PDB file of C-alpha atoms in Angstrom:
ATOM      1  CA  MET T 235      -9.086 -26.423  72.781  1.00  0.00           C
ATOM      2  CA  TYR T 236      -6.592 -29.183  72.415  1.00  0.00           C
ATOM      3  CA  ASP T 237      -9.066 -31.271  70.447  1.00  0.00           C
ATOM      4  CA  MET T 238      -9.881 -28.309  68.223  1.00  0.00           C
ATOM      5  CA  PHE T 239      -6.146 -27.839  67.568  1.00  0.00           C
ATOM      6  CA  ASN T 240      -5.616 -31.462  66.611  1.00  0.00           C
ATOM      7  CA  ARG T 241      -8.719 -31.340  64.368  1.00  0.00           C
ATOM      8  CA  GLU T 242      -7.237 -28.359  62.534  1.00  0.00           C
ATOM      9  CA  ILE T 243      -3.899 -30.037  62.216  1.00  0.00           C
ATOM     10  CA  ALA T 244      -5.510 -33.104  60.650  1.00  0.00           C
ATOM     11  CA  SER T 245      -7.767 -30.948  58.413  1.00  0.00           C
ATOM     12  CA  HIS T 246      -4.710 -29.097  57.256  1.00  0.00           C
ATOM     13  CA  LYS T 247      -3.157 -32.252  55.963  1.00  0.00           C
ATOM     14  CA  VAL T 248      -6.283 -33.169  54.061  1.00  0.00           C
ATOM     15  CA  VAL T 249      -6.582 -29.701  52.662  1.00  0.00           C
ATOM     16  CA  VAL T 250      -2.973 -29.738  51.364  1.00  0.00           C
ATOM     17  CA  LYS T 251      -3.714 -33.064  49.573  1.00  0.00           C
ATOM     18  CA  LEU T 252      -6.969 -31.784  48.151  1.00  0.00           C
ATOM     19  CA  VAL T 253      -5.441 -28.415  47.001  1.00  0.00           C
ATOM     20  CA  ASN T 254      -2.748 -30.402  45.158  1.00  0.00           C
ATOM     21  CA  SER T 255      -4.985 -33.024  43.587  1.00  0.00           C
ATOM     22  CA  LEU T 256      -8.337 -31.364  42.946  1.00  0.00           C
ATOM     23  CA  PRO T 257      -7.341 -28.936  40.172  1.00  0.00           C
ATOM     24  CA  ASP T 258      -5.936 -31.856  38.161  1.00  0.00           C
ATOM     25  CA  TYR T 259      -8.968 -33.863  38.818  1.00  0.00           C
ATOM     26  CA  LEU T 260     -11.287 -31.009  37.862  1.00  0.00           C
ATOM     27  CA  ASN T 261      -9.205 -30.359  34.572  1.00  0.00           C
ATOM     28  CA  HIS T 262      -9.420 -34.048  33.802  1.00  0.00           C
ATOM     29  CA  THR T 263     -13.245 -34.036  34.131  1.00  0.00           C
ATOM     30  CA  LYS T 264     -13.388 -30.774  32.027  1.00  0.00           C
ATOM     31  CA  GLU T 265     -11.345 -32.562  29.381  1.00  0.00           C
ATOM     32  CA  ASN T 266     -13.770 -35.505  29.521  1.00  0.00           C
ATOM     33  CA  ASN T 267     -16.641 -33.176  28.967  1.00  0.00           C
ATOM     34  CA  GLN T 268     -15.031 -31.441  26.021  1.00  0.00           C
ATOM     35  CA  ASN T 269     -14.422 -34.990  24.456  1.00  0.00           C
ATOM     36  CA  LEU T 270     -18.136 -35.669  25.005  1.00  0.00           C
ATOM     37  CA  LEU T 271     -19.221 -32.457  23.278  1.00  0.00           C
ATOM     38  CA  THR T 272     -16.828 -33.355  20.346  1.00  0.00           C
ATOM     39  CA  GLU T 273     -18.176 -36.826  19.987  1.00  0.00           C
ATOM     40  CA  ILE T 274     -21.789 -35.697  20.215  1.00  0.00           C
ATOM     41  CA  ALA T 275     -21.138 -33.090  17.562  1.00  0.00           C
ATOM     42  CA  ARG T 276     -19.716 -35.779  15.293  1.00  0.00           C
ATOM     43  CA  LEU T 277     -22.593 -38.212  15.942  1.00  0.00           C
ATOM     44  CA  SER T 278     -25.256 -35.540  15.415  1.00  0.00           C
ATOM     45  CA  LYS T 279     -24.100 -35.423  11.707  1.00  0.00           C
ATOM     46  CA  LEU T 280     -25.035 -39.132  11.392  1.00  0.00           C
ATOM     47  CA  TYR T 281     -27.830 -39.649  13.826  1.00  0.00           C
ATOM     48  CA  LEU T 282     -30.839 -37.995  15.266  1.00  0.00           C
ATOM     49  CA  LEU T 283     -29.871 -37.496  18.825  1.00  0.00           C
ATOM     50  CA  THR T 284     -31.998 -36.684  21.829  1.00  0.00           C
ATOM     51  CA  GLU T 285     -31.769 -33.162  23.089  1.00  0.00           C
ATOM     52  CA  SER T 286     -31.661 -34.491  26.658  1.00  0.00           C
ATOM     53  CA  ASP T 287     -28.161 -35.925  26.182  1.00  0.00           C
ATOM     54  CA  THR T 288     -26.834 -32.724  24.538  1.00  0.00           C
ATOM     55  CA  ASN T 289     -28.237 -30.569  27.174  1.00  0.00           C
ATOM     56  CA  HIS T 290     -26.963 -32.804  29.977  1.00  0.00           C
ATOM     57  CA  ILE T 291     -23.426 -32.491  28.643  1.00  0.00           C
ATOM     58  CA  ARG T 292     -23.756 -28.651  28.404  1.00  0.00           C
ATOM     59  CA  ARG T 293     -25.126 -28.454  31.927  1.00  0.00           C
ATOM     60  CA  LEU T 294     -22.143 -30.402  33.213  1.00  0.00           C
ATOM     61  CA  GLN T 295     -19.811 -28.061  31.260  1.00  0.00           C
ATOM     62  CA  SER T 296     -21.405 -25.088  32.875  1.00  0.00           C
ATOM     63  CA  GLU T 297     -21.259 -26.664  36.331  1.00  0.00           C
ATOM     64  CA  LEU T 298     -17.602 -27.638  35.884  1.00  0.00           C
ATOM     65  CA  SER T 299     -16.756 -23.979  35.005  1.00  0.00           C
ATOM     66  CA  SER T 300     -18.482 -22.864  38.187  1.00  0.00           C
ATOM     67  CA  LEU T 301     -16.640 -25.459  40.177  1.00  0.00           C
ATOM     68  CA  ASP T 302     -13.426 -24.289  38.702  1.00  0.00           C
ATOM     69  CA  ASP T 303     -14.026 -20.841  40.277  1.00  0.00           C
ATOM     70  CA  VAL T 304     -14.936 -22.370  43.578  1.00  0.00           C
ATOM     71  CA  VAL T 305     -11.814 -24.479  43.624  1.00  0.00           C
ATOM     72  CA  LEU T 306      -9.628 -21.564  42.909  1.00  0.00           C
ATOM     73  CA  GLU T 307     -11.309 -19.463  45.690  1.00  0.00           C
ATOM     74  CA  ALA T 308     -10.802 -22.286  48.101  1.00  0.00           C
ATOM     75  CA  ILE T 309      -7.069 -22.590  47.216  1.00  0.00           C
ATOM     76  CA  GLU T 310      -6.764 -18.882  47.731  1.00  0.00           C
ATOM     77  CA  ASP T 311      -8.420 -19.096  51.091  1.00  0.00           C
ATOM     78  CA  SER T 312      -6.231 -21.974  52.045  1.00  0.00           C
ATOM     79  CA  SER T 313      -3.034 -19.966  51.174  1.00  0.00           C
ATOM     80  CA  GLU T 314      -4.229 -16.815  52.944  1.00  0.00           C
ATOM     81  CA  ARG T 315      -5.785 -18.702  55.818  1.00  0.00           C
ATOM     82  CA  LYS T 316      -8.972 -16.910  55.466  1.00  0.00           C
ATOM     83  CA  GLN T 317     -10.883 -19.777  56.788  1.00  0.00           C
ATOM     84  CA  ALA T 318     -10.341 -22.625  59.245  1.00  0.00           C
ATOM     85  CA  TYR T 319      -8.912 -25.765  57.742  1.00  0.00           C
ATOM     86  CA  SER T 320     -11.797 -27.844  58.970  1.00  0.00           C
ATOM     87  CA  VAL T 321     -14.177 -25.610  56.960  1.00  0.00           C
ATOM     88  CA  LEU T 322     -11.997 -25.742  53.954  1.00  0.00           C
ATOM     89  CA  GLN T 323     -11.731 -29.498  54.173  1.00  0.00           C
ATOM     90  CA  GLU T 324     -15.526 -29.716  54.231  1.00  0.00           C
ATOM     91  CA  ASN T 325     -15.903 -27.355  51.314  1.00  0.00           C
ATOM     92  CA  LEU T 326     -13.190 -29.030  49.193  1.00  0.00           C
ATOM     93  CA  GLU T 327     -14.490 -32.571  49.895  1.00  0.00           C
ATOM     94  CA  THR T 328     -17.944 -31.426  48.838  1.00  0.00           C
ATOM     95  CA  ILE T 329     -16.427 -30.306  45.576  1.00  0.00           C
ATOM     96  CA  GLN T 330     -14.488 -33.496  45.125  1.00  0.00           C
ATOM     97  CA  LYS T 331     -17.599 -35.579  45.743  1.00  0.00           C
ATOM     98  CA  ARG T 332     -19.513 -33.643  43.182  1.00  0.00           C
ATOM     99  CA  VAL T 333     -16.649 -33.902  40.654  1.00  0.00           C
ATOM    100  CA  LYS T 334     -16.760 -37.673  41.168  1.00  0.00           C
ATOM    101  CA  GLU T 335     -20.445 -37.753  40.541  1.00  0.00           C
ATOM    102  CA  ILE T 336     -20.065 -35.678  37.317  1.00  0.00           C
ATOM    103  CA  GLU T 337     -17.315 -38.127  36.285  1.00  0.00           C
ATOM    104  CA  ASP T 338     -19.646 -41.042  36.771  1.00  0.00           C
ATOM    105  CA  GLU T 339     -22.388 -39.143  34.694  1.00  0.00           C
ATOM    106  CA  GLN T 340     -19.810 -38.569  31.925  1.00  0.00           C
ATOM    107  CA  LEU T 341     -19.096 -42.362  31.979  1.00  0.00           C
ATOM    108  CA  VAL T 342     -22.771 -43.233  31.467  1.00  0.00           C
ATOM    109  CA  LEU T 343     -23.172 -40.649  28.756  1.00  0.00           C
ATOM    110  CA  SER T 344     -20.044 -41.864  27.033  1.00  0.00           C
ATOM    111  CA  GLU T 345     -21.187 -45.429  27.036  1.00  0.00           C
ATOM    112  CA  LYS T 346     -24.548 -44.349  25.713  1.00  0.00           C
ATOM    113  CA  LEU T 347     -23.019 -42.396  22.818  1.00  0.00           C
ATOM    114  CA  ALA T 348     -20.636 -45.369  22.049  1.00  0.00           C
ATOM    115  CA  LYS T 349     -23.723 -47.640  21.927  1.00  0.00           C
ATOM    116  CA  ILE T 350     -25.273 -45.672  19.077  1.00  0.00           C
ATOM    117  CA  GLU T 351     -22.844 -46.869  16.488  1.00  0.00           C
ATOM    118  CA  LYS T 352     -22.840 -50.354  17.875  1.00  0.00           C
ATOM    119  CA  ASP T 353     -26.666 -50.434  17.695  1.00  0.00           C
ATOM    120  CA  ASP T 354     -26.427 -49.225  14.077  1.00  0.00           C
ATOM    121  CA  ALA T 355     -23.924 -51.927  13.095  1.00  0.00           C
ATOM    122  CA  ASN T 356     -25.946 -54.506  14.902  1.00  0.00           C
ATOM    123  CA  ALA T 357     -29.140 -53.401  13.171  1.00  0.00           C
ATOM    124  CA  ARG T 358     -27.499 -53.537   9.702  1.00  0.00           C
ATOM    125  CA  GLN T 359     -26.134 -56.939  10.308  1.00  0.00           C
ATOM    126  CA  LYS T 360     -29.389 -58.330  11.621  1.00  0.00           C
ATOM    127  CA  VAL T 361     -31.472 -56.932   8.799  1.00  0.00           C
ATOM    128  CA  ASN T 362     -29.193 -58.685   6.300  1.00  0.00           C
ATOM    129  CA  ILE T 363     -29.601 -61.931   8.136  1.00  0.00           C
ATOM    130  CA  TYR T 364     -33.318 -61.546   8.235  1.00  0.00           C
ATOM    131  CA  ILE T 365     -33.517 -60.834   4.555  1.00  0.00           C
ATOM    132  CA  ASN T 366     -31.650 -64.089   3.910  1.00  0.00           C
ATOM    133  CA  LYS T 367     -34.062 -65.833   6.315  1.00  0.00           C
ATOM    134  CA  LEU T 368     -37.088 -64.547   4.489  1.00  0.00           C
ATOM    135  CA  HIS T 369     -35.765 -65.945   1.189  1.00  0.00           C
ATOM    136  CA  THR T 370     -34.688 -69.333   2.777  1.00  0.00           C
ATOM    137  CA  ILE T 371     -38.150 -69.779   4.484  1.00  0.00           C
ATOM    138  CA  LYS T 372     -39.873 -68.962   1.230  1.00  0.00           C
ATOM    139  CA  ARG T 373     -37.851 -71.667  -0.601  1.00  0.00           C
ATOM    140  CA  TYR T 374     -38.336 -74.098   2.291  1.00  0.00           C
ATOM    141  CA  MET T 375     -42.129 -73.756   1.936  1.00  0.00           C
ATOM    142  CA  GLU T 376     -42.054 -74.035  -1.814  1.00  0.00           C
ATOM    143  CA  LYS T 377     -40.129 -77.368  -1.587  1.00  0.00           C
ATOM    144  CA  ARG T 378     -42.937 -78.796   0.564  1.00  0.00           C
ATOM    145  CA  ASN T 379     -45.272 -78.902  -2.566  1.00  0.00           C
ATOM    146  CA  LEU T 380     -48.328 -78.142  -0.471  1.00  0.00           C
ATOM    147  CA  PRO T 381     -51.710 -77.639  -2.117  1.00  0.00           C
ATOM    148  CA  GLY T 382     -51.776 -74.121  -0.822  1.00  0.00           C
ATOM    149  CA  ILE T 383     -50.203 -71.804   1.729  1.00  0.00           C
ATOM    150  CA  PRO T 384     -52.264 -70.896   4.876  1.00  0.00           C
ATOM    151  CA  ARG T 385     -53.364 -67.398   5.342  1.00  0.00           C
ATOM    152  CA  SER T 386     -51.773 -67.383   8.766  1.00  0.00           C
ATOM    153  CA  PHE T 387     -48.314 -67.992   7.205  1.00  0.00           C
ATOM    154  CA  LEU T 388     -48.869 -65.257   4.577  1.00  0.00           C
ATOM    155  CA  THR T 389     -49.945 -62.806   7.245  1.00  0.00           C
ATOM    156  CA  VAL T 390     -46.809 -63.389   9.280  1.00  0.00           C
ATOM    157  CA  PHE T 391     -44.515 -63.562   6.288  1.00  0.00           C
ATOM    158  CA  PHE T 392     -45.618 -60.314   4.699  1.00  0.00           C
ATOM    159  CA  THR T 393     -45.627 -58.565   8.000  1.00  0.00           C
ATOM    160  CA  ALA T 394     -42.089 -59.628   8.528  1.00  0.00           C
ATOM    161  CA  SER T 395     -41.156 -58.605   5.020  1.00  0.00           C
ATOM    162  CA  ASP T 396     -42.842 -55.096   5.373  1.00  0.00           C
ATOM    163  CA  ASN T 397     -41.055 -54.554   8.602  1.00  0.00           C
ATOM    164  CA  THR T 398     -37.739 -55.544   7.029  1.00  0.00           C
ATOM    165  CA  GLU T 399     -38.275 -52.949   4.322  1.00  0.00           C
ATOM    166  CA  ALA T 400     -39.279 -50.280   6.920  1.00  0.00           C
ATOM    167  CA  LEU T 401     -36.118 -51.004   8.893  1.00  0.00           C
ATOM    168  CA  LEU T 402     -33.973 -50.837   5.763  1.00  0.00           C
ATOM    169  CA  ALA T 403     -35.481 -47.517   4.877  1.00  0.00           C
ATOM    170  CA  GLU T 404     -34.820 -46.058   8.279  1.00  0.00           C
ATOM    171  CA  LEU T 405     -31.173 -47.148   8.125  1.00  0.00           C
ATOM    172  CA  GLU T 406     -30.773 -45.394   4.859  1.00  0.00           C
ATOM    173  CA  GLN T 407     -31.960 -42.024   6.181  1.00  0.00           C
ATOM    174  CA  TYR T 408     -29.456 -39.115   5.993  1.00  0.00           C
ATOM    175  CA  ARG T 409     -29.526 -39.012   9.763  1.00  0.00           C
ATOM    176  CA  VAL T 410     -30.567 -42.194  11.409  1.00  0.00           C
ATOM    177  CA  ASN T 411     -32.925 -42.299  14.377  1.00  0.00           C
ATOM    178  CA  ILE T 412     -31.300 -45.014  16.385  1.00  0.00           C
ATOM    179  CA  GLU T 413     -34.061 -45.215  18.917  1.00  0.00           C
ATOM    180  CA  SER T 414     -36.514 -45.988  16.120  1.00  0.00           C
ATOM    181  CA  VAL T 415     -34.064 -48.497  14.591  1.00  0.00           C
ATOM    182  CA  ASN T 416     -33.828 -50.388  17.892  1.00  0.00           C
ATOM    183  CA  ARG T 417     -37.619 -50.474  18.272  1.00  0.00           C
ATOM    184  CA  MET T 418     -38.119 -51.551  14.721  1.00  0.00           C
ATOM    185  CA  LEU T 419     -35.360 -54.215  15.128  1.00  0.00           C
ATOM    186  CA  GLU T 420     -37.069 -55.531  18.220  1.00  0.00           C
ATOM    187  CA  ILE T 421     -40.415 -55.897  16.434  1.00  0.00           C
ATOM    188  CA  LEU T 422     -38.746 -57.472  13.349  1.00  0.00           C
ATOM    189  CA  THR T 423     -36.916 -60.077  15.559  1.00  0.00           C
ATOM    190  CA  ASN T 424     -40.164 -61.055  17.115  1.00  0.00           C
ATOM    191  CA  ASP T 425     -41.734 -61.227  13.673  1.00  0.00           C
ATOM    192  CA  MET T 426     -38.966 -63.521  12.406  1.00  0.00           C
ATOM    193  CA  ASN T 427     -39.129 -65.808  15.434  1.00  0.00           C
ATOM    194  CA  GLU T 428     -42.922 -66.073  14.950  1.00  0.00           C
ATOM    195  CA  LEU T 429     -42.505 -66.722  11.241  1.00  0.00           C
ATOM    196  CA  GLU T 430     -39.954 -69.544  11.774  1.00  0.00           C
ATOM    197  CA  ASN T 431     -42.276 -71.124  14.366  1.00  0.00           C
ATOM    198  CA  GLU T 432     -45.318 -70.712  12.056  1.00  0.00           C
ATOM    199  CA  THR T 433     -43.355 -72.374   9.204  1.00  0.00           C
ATOM    200  CA  TYR T 434     -42.304 -75.377  11.323  1.00  0.00           C
ATOM    201  CA  ARG T 435     -45.981 -75.793  12.635  1.00  0.00           C
ATOM    202  CA  ILE T 436     -47.498 -75.699   9.275  1.00  0.00           C
ATOM    203  CA  VAL T 437     -44.975 -78.130   7.724  1.00  0.00           C
ATOM    204  CA  GLU T 438     -45.354 -80.527  10.670  1.00  0.00           C
ATOM    205  CA  ASN T 439     -49.044 -80.485  10.548  1.00  0.00           C
ATOM    206  CA  ALA T 440     -49.168 -81.011   6.724  1.00  0.00           C
ATOM    207  CA  THR T 441     -46.536 -83.803   6.915  1.00  0.00           C
ATOM    208  CA  LEU T 442     -48.201 -85.669   9.661  1.00  0.00           C
ATOM    209  CA  THR T 443     -51.607 -85.342   8.078  1.00  0.00           C
ATOM    210  CA  GLU T 444     -50.250 -86.801   4.822  1.00  0.00           C
ATOM    211  CA  GLN T 445     -48.813 -89.740   6.843  1.00  0.00           C
ATOM    212  CA  LEU T 446     -51.851 -90.358   8.929  1.00  0.00           C
ATOM    213  CA  LEU T 447     -54.111 -90.151   5.897  1.00  0.00           C
ATOM    214  CA  GLN T 448     -52.000 -92.891   4.282  1.00  0.00           C
ATOM    215  CA  TYR T 449     -51.941 -94.916   7.462  1.00  0.00           C
ATOM    216  CA  SER T 450     -55.774 -94.734   7.635  1.00  0.00           C
ATOM    217  CA  ASN T 451     -56.081 -96.882   4.639  1.00  0.00           C
ATOM    218  CA  ARG T 452     -55.826 -99.947   6.732  1.00  0.00           C
ATOM    219  CA  TYR T 453     -59.010 -98.977   8.631  1.00  0.00           C
ATOM    220  CA  ARG T 454     -61.119 -97.055   6.069  1.00  0.00           C
ATOM    221  CA  SER T 455     -62.693-100.094   4.394  1.00  0.00           C
ATOM    222  CA  PHE T 456     -64.387-101.287   7.545  1.00  0.00           C
ATOM    223  CA  ASP T 457     -64.512 -98.358   9.993  1.00  0.00           C
ATOM    224  CA  GLU T 458     -67.029 -95.699   8.981  1.00  0.00           C
ATOM    225  CA  GLY T 459     -65.682 -93.147  11.570  1.00  0.00           C
ATOM    226  CA  VAL T 460     -62.197 -93.377   9.964  1.00  0.00           C
ATOM    227  CA  GLN T 461     -63.630 -93.116   6.420  1.00  0.00           C
ATOM    228  CA  THR T 462     -65.680 -89.984   7.407  1.00  0.00           C
ATOM    229  CA  ALA T 463     -62.647 -88.365   9.033  1.00  0.00           C
ATOM    230  CA  PHE T 464     -60.535 -89.259   6.018  1.00  0.00           C
ATOM    231  CA  ASN T 465     -62.909 -87.509   3.618  1.00  0.00           C
ATOM    232  CA  ARG T 466     -63.236 -84.424   5.901  1.00  0.00           C
ATOM    233  CA  ALA T 467     -59.525 -84.169   6.489  1.00  0.00           C
ATOM    234  CA  LEU T 468     -58.725 -84.530   2.794  1.00  0.00           C
ATOM    235  CA  GLU T 469     -61.164 -81.809   2.014  1.00  0.00           C
ATOM    236  CA  ILE T 470     -59.818 -79.501   4.541  1.00  0.00           C
ATOM    237  CA  PHE T 471     -56.148 -80.241   3.455  1.00  0.00           C
ATOM    238  CA  GLU T 472     -56.672 -79.801  -0.220  1.00  0.00           C
ATOM    239  CA  ASN T 473     -59.264 -76.963  -0.207  1.00  0.00           C
ATOM    240  CA  ASP T 474     -58.873 -74.994   2.995  1.00  0.00           C
ATOM    241  CA  PHE T 475     -55.182 -75.390   3.534  1.00  0.00           C
ATOM    242  CA  ASP T 476     -55.883 -75.644   7.209  1.00  0.00           C
ATOM    243  CA  TYR T 477     -53.329 -78.325   7.950  1.00  0.00           C
ATOM    244  CA  GLN T 478     -53.787 -78.186  11.700  1.00  0.00           C
ATOM    245  CA  ALA T 479     -57.554 -78.699  11.489  1.00  0.00           C
ATOM    246  CA  SER T 480     -56.946 -81.525   8.927  1.00  0.00           C
ATOM    247  CA  PHE T 481     -54.375 -83.116  11.227  1.00  0.00           C
ATOM    248  CA  GLU T 482     -56.723 -82.983  14.193  1.00  0.00           C
ATOM    249  CA  GLU T 483     -59.602 -84.439  12.201  1.00  0.00           C
ATOM    250  CA  ILE T 484     -57.816 -87.607  11.031  1.00  0.00           C
ATOM    251  CA  SER T 485     -55.668 -88.041  14.201  1.00  0.00           C
ATOM    252  CA  GLN T 486     -58.695 -88.108  16.517  1.00  0.00           C
ATOM    253  CA  ALA T 487     -60.401 -90.719  14.476  1.00  0.00           C
ATOM    254  CA  LEU T 488     -57.312 -92.990  14.295  1.00  0.00           C
ATOM    255  CA  ASP T 489     -56.758 -92.660  17.957  1.00  0.00           C
ATOM    256  CA  VAL T 490     -60.172 -94.111  18.641  1.00  0.00           C
ATOM    257  CA  VAL T 491     -59.397 -97.264  16.723  1.00  0.00           C
ATOM    258  CA  GLU T 492     -55.568 -97.413  17.622  1.00  0.00           C
ATOM    259  CA  PRO T 493     -54.916 -95.483  20.768  1.00  0.00           C
ATOM    260  CA  GLY T 494     -51.497 -93.720  20.795  1.00  0.00           C
ATOM    261  CA  VAL T 495     -50.894 -93.922  17.038  1.00  0.00           C
ATOM    262  CA  THR T 496     -50.809 -90.110  16.716  1.00  0.00           C
ATOM    263  CA  ASN T 497     -48.142 -89.809  19.371  1.00  0.00           C
ATOM    264  CA  ARG T 498     -46.101 -92.416  17.670  1.00  0.00           C
ATOM    265  CA  PHE T 499     -46.072 -90.619  14.381  1.00  0.00           C
ATOM    266  CA  VAL T 500     -45.423 -87.268  16.135  1.00  0.00           C
ATOM    267  CA  THR T 501     -42.415 -88.705  17.904  1.00  0.00           C
ATOM    268  CA  SER T 502     -41.074 -90.152  14.775  1.00  0.00           C
ATOM    269  CA  TYR T 503     -41.553 -86.849  12.891  1.00  0.00           C
ATOM    270  CA  GLU T 504     -39.628 -84.870  15.589  1.00  0.00           C
ATOM    271  CA  LYS T 505     -36.736 -87.083  15.409  1.00  0.00           C
ATOM    272  CA  THR T 506     -36.399 -86.804  11.602  1.00  0.00           C
ATOM    273  CA  ARG T 507     -37.641 -83.099  11.039  1.00  0.00           C
ATOM    274  CA  GLU T 508     -35.816 -81.300   8.371  1.00  0.00           C
ATOM    275  CA  ASN T 509     -34.583 -78.004   9.861  1.00  0.00           C
ATOM    276  CA  ILE T 510     -34.593 -74.841   7.877  1.00  0.00           C
ATOM    277  CA  ARG T 511     -30.956 -74.232   6.840  1.00  0.00           C
ATOM    278  CA  PHE T 512     -30.167 -70.562   7.197  1.00  0.00           C
TER     279      PHE T 512
END
């Protein structure tokens, strides 16, 4: 009996604190939810939002209204001593825990909504950067004065160009689908990385091939293997525009007569390579 009495005294102190703090905490959470509803209404005029987020906020609104009634009832019970304080404490702490969980859910939703406009701004900035990169890469390739542009480059270039146009079109929609924008931006970013790497690879192979073809002159007059490789590499270079195959053809022949010569040229090229200036 004595232990029960002490437990009820301790519970009474907790109940008093919860009765004083919980209504304000609940009102704060309800205000947060109303702000979320206002924000999602504003964003829905600009973006195609998922129904799940809207429904989630509305479910929280409904639950908060129900909790409001439960809290009022618990406060009434405490003032009229309809229940033991230990029971009231348990009920109020359960409500407090759930309100905290709702607040955490609201925070996640708020951050998700805030991210929409950030993602939009990021996509618009990135697509402008990529447009500039496409023009710069095009000029960079034109300055190389190659006999022709490899199909591999054209495929990657026009894929990146088409995906840039598609992203621009999505961003110009009356209501932007930000999930689509993010997916398209990720694809385009990969395209641009691939295009930049392909550009460097083609220019490196073409430049090294030209250097090795010129270097092979010291062996062509007396080495049939080098002469044959020279003819084949030159044909591939000028007619097929397959600069990697051309490079491999002449480099293999030269490495036979002068081991390590290709690595020497590659190392020298890497030290002096002209970067694309975006």
